């Protein structure tokens, strides 16, 4: 393809906008976000037009740029944890800040747990633990079991459940807090 043909192909980028939007919607399922991604893709293509070598079609090149934009978006999302994600799932509004003062000390010390060996021997503990586990949201329970019972690494969990690193952390945090509260109320009476 000659330099003139490459320039003409890039000059008509808007011809690919509908295809790019459909592709983005398929992956993102959010109209506004898909529109933003397509717009960013087209702006990036205009800015990088000198680097386009026509080794692939313009549509393939644009789709690759769009894919990279979406990957960047998902990476940013995976690193960012909203404070609201740390609020308890049971509607109580408990967050990690509700348990500690500014210096990091407990407001109220938690009840002392029996030794782990004693707990593991107790049939009553396991019955209550199963009840508490069944009250968790399914994904929280699955991630908790994968990590704590089956010994999977965080990376294995991320791959198996298609989760981001922070999602695994949040799910584990919520599961532990919920299980701790449930065990405190039902077993540590």
Steps between C-alpha positions, in 0.01 A plus 500: 500500500642837405539789740213680324265200543596474868420868549165461324409195711578684821314809382176299508525363853137583578401221259616255768329670794184284494704180491724621784197604705337158452823330602536722808137442604549125472790516743403791729118489506492872582390749233679805640822311566490340153451843340793641699722208404417535130562874512835446675588235243428729207691789658797270566489378141506857367792582728690184398415506129863553402590171669240298308692277258205323335630158603141437613170649390390829650214319679741249656730782608210693654367189674843439650511857631149455646598171667802670658280786625260249659786306660636825647152581634466156665848526651418838651174359633686205652736730689234734629280395791209724584453563871144375461642159400639464850158542663343180633266307272248438774379861487641577843730766358798353686830581340854445617499856644218404736731263688814712551584847632733750330806332655394159366391357838180299542199701622379182665718192518343202324405197701780255555474202272574150623819343372477398135563136592203496737277669242590252228411211730160644582206365299293793630748746351481341156121497502489870587782577254303334218191703593704820499665407170160437342396856588780652291443608143592210274810662347630600846455144625664349192802732517534447877488121463745508210751701702458371855382141455658397169815712535479667160725802449351840422627468143328163457179647641520800266540271200234247607236761582607766244549761771733793548752504783303752705178303443656194665614715790157660546316167478736342755467802730121490486488124551732516801312789662161334442619160623662661804177680592290188444735284710508765773120504515436126468798316634683737733191576712 
